Coordinates of C-alpha atoms in Angstrom, one line a residue:
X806 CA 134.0 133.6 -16.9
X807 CA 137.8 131.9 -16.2
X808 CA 136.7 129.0 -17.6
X809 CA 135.5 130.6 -20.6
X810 CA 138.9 132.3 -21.3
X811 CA 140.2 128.8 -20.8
X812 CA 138.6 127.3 -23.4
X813 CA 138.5 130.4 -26.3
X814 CA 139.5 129.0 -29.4
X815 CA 142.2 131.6 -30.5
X816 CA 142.5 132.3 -34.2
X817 CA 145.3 133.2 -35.9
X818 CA 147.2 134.6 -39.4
X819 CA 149.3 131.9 -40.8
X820 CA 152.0 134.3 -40.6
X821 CA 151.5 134.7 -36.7
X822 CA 150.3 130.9 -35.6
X823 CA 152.4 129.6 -33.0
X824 CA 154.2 126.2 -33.8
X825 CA 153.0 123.0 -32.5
X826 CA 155.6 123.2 -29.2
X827 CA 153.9 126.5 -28.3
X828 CA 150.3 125.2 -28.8
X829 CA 150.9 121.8 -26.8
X830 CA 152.3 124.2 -23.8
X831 CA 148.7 126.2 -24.4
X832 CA 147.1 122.7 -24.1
X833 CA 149.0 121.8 -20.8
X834 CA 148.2 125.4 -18.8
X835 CA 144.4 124.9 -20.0
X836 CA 145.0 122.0 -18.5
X837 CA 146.5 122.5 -15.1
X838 CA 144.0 125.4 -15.0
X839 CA 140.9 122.9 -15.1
X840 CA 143.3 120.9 -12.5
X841 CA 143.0 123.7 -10.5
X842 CA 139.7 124.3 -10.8
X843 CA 138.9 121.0 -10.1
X844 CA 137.2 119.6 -13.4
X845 CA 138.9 116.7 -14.4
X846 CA 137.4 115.8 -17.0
X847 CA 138.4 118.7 -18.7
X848 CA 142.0 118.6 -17.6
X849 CA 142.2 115.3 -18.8
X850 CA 141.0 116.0 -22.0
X851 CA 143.6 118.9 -22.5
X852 CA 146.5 116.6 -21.3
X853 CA 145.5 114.2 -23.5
X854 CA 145.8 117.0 -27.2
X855 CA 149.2 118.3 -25.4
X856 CA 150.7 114.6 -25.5
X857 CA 149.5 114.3 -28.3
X858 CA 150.9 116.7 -30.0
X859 CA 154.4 116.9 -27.9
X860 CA 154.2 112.6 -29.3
X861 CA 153.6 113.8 -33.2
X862 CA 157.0 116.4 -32.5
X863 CA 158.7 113.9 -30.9
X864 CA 159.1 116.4 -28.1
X865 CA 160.3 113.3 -25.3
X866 CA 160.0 116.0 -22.2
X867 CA 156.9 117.5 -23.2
X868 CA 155.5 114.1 -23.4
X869 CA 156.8 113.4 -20.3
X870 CA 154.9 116.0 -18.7
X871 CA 151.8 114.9 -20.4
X872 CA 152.2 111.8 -18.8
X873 CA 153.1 113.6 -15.5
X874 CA 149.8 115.7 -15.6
X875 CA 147.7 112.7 -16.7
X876 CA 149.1 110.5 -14.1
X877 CA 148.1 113.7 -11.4
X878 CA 144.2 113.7 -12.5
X879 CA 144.1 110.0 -12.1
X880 CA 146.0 110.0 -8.8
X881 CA 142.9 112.6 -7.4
X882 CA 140.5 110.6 -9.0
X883 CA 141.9 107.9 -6.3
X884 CA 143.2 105.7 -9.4
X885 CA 146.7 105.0 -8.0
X886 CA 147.6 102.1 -10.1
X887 CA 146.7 104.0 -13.2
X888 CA 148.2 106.9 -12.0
X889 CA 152.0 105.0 -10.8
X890 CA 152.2 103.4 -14.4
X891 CA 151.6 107.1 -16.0
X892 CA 154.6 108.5 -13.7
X893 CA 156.5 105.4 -14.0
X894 CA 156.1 105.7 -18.3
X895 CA 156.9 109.1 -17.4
X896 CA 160.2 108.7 -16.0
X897 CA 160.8 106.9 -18.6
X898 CA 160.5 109.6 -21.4
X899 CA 162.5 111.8 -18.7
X900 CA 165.5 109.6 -19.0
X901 CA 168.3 111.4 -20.1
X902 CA 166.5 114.7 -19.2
X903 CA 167.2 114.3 -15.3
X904 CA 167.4 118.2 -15.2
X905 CA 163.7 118.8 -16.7
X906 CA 161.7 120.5 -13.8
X907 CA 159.4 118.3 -12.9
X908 CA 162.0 115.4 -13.1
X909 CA 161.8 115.4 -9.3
X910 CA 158.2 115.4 -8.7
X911 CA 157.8 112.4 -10.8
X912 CA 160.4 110.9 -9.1
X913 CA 158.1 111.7 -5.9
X914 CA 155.0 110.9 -7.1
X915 CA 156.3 107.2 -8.3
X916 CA 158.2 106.8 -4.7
X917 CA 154.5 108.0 -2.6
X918 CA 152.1 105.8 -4.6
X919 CA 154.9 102.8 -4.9
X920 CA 153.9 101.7 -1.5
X921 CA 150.4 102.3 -1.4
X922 CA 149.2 101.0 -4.6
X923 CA 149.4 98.0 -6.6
X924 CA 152.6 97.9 -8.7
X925 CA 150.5 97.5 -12.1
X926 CA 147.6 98.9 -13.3
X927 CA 144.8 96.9 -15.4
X928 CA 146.3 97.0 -19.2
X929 CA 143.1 97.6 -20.7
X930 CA 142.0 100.5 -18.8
X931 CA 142.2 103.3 -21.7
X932 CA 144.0 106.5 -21.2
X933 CA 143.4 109.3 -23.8
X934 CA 141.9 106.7 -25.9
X935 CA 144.2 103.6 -25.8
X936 CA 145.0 101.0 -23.7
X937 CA 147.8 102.2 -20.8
X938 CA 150.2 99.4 -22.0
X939 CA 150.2 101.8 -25.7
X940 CA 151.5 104.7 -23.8
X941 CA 154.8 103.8 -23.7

């Protein structure tokens, strides 16, 4: 039943469709709520449209976050290399926005799996469709 209220495809008027910020931020709590629920696959699917869209705004935190997100599922999925390259990118697309929430847990994520997993990830493993060296 939660699941299916996850994934409802809401219709709207033109008049009353939200913009593309408010639909990428619908993309990222469908996300986190796959996250939760612990269906990856699904979580990283939903990351993936949210960057996606946050990348065609040119919204630099909100693909931050993506990044942030994406970098989580693979860091459960026990992918740590993958998963320090997405925070590292991350912090990257955080630069200048120090005071964006999860600014911090980035920052934590990229100092835990620093020291536990290898500094760079394969460049041709594919993340939301293109190589992980693209996702700059």
């Amino acid at each position: 039943m939660f699941i299916d209220l996850i994934n409802k495809e809401i219709l709207y008027d033109e008049k009353d469709a939200p913009d593309g910020f408010a639909i990428a931020d619908n993309l990222n709590t469908q996300g986190n709520a796959h996250f939760q629920l612990r269906d990856y696959p699904a979580a990283e699917q939903k990351f993936c449209e949210a960057r996606r869209v946050h990348q065609s705004l040119k919204n630099e935190e909100g693909v931050a976050k993506g990044l942030y997100f994406l970098g989580k599922v693979y860091e459960v999925r026990g992918n740590g290399s993958v998963a320090l390259t997405l925070y590292r990118t991350s912090l990257k697309h955080f630069s200048g926005l120090a005071l964006a929430p999860q600014y911090k847990d980035v920052e934590e994520a990229v100092t835990r799996l620093a020291s536990t997993s290898s500094s760079k990830a394969n460049t041709e493993v594919e993340v939301c469709g293109v190589p992980i060296s693209a996702l700059n």
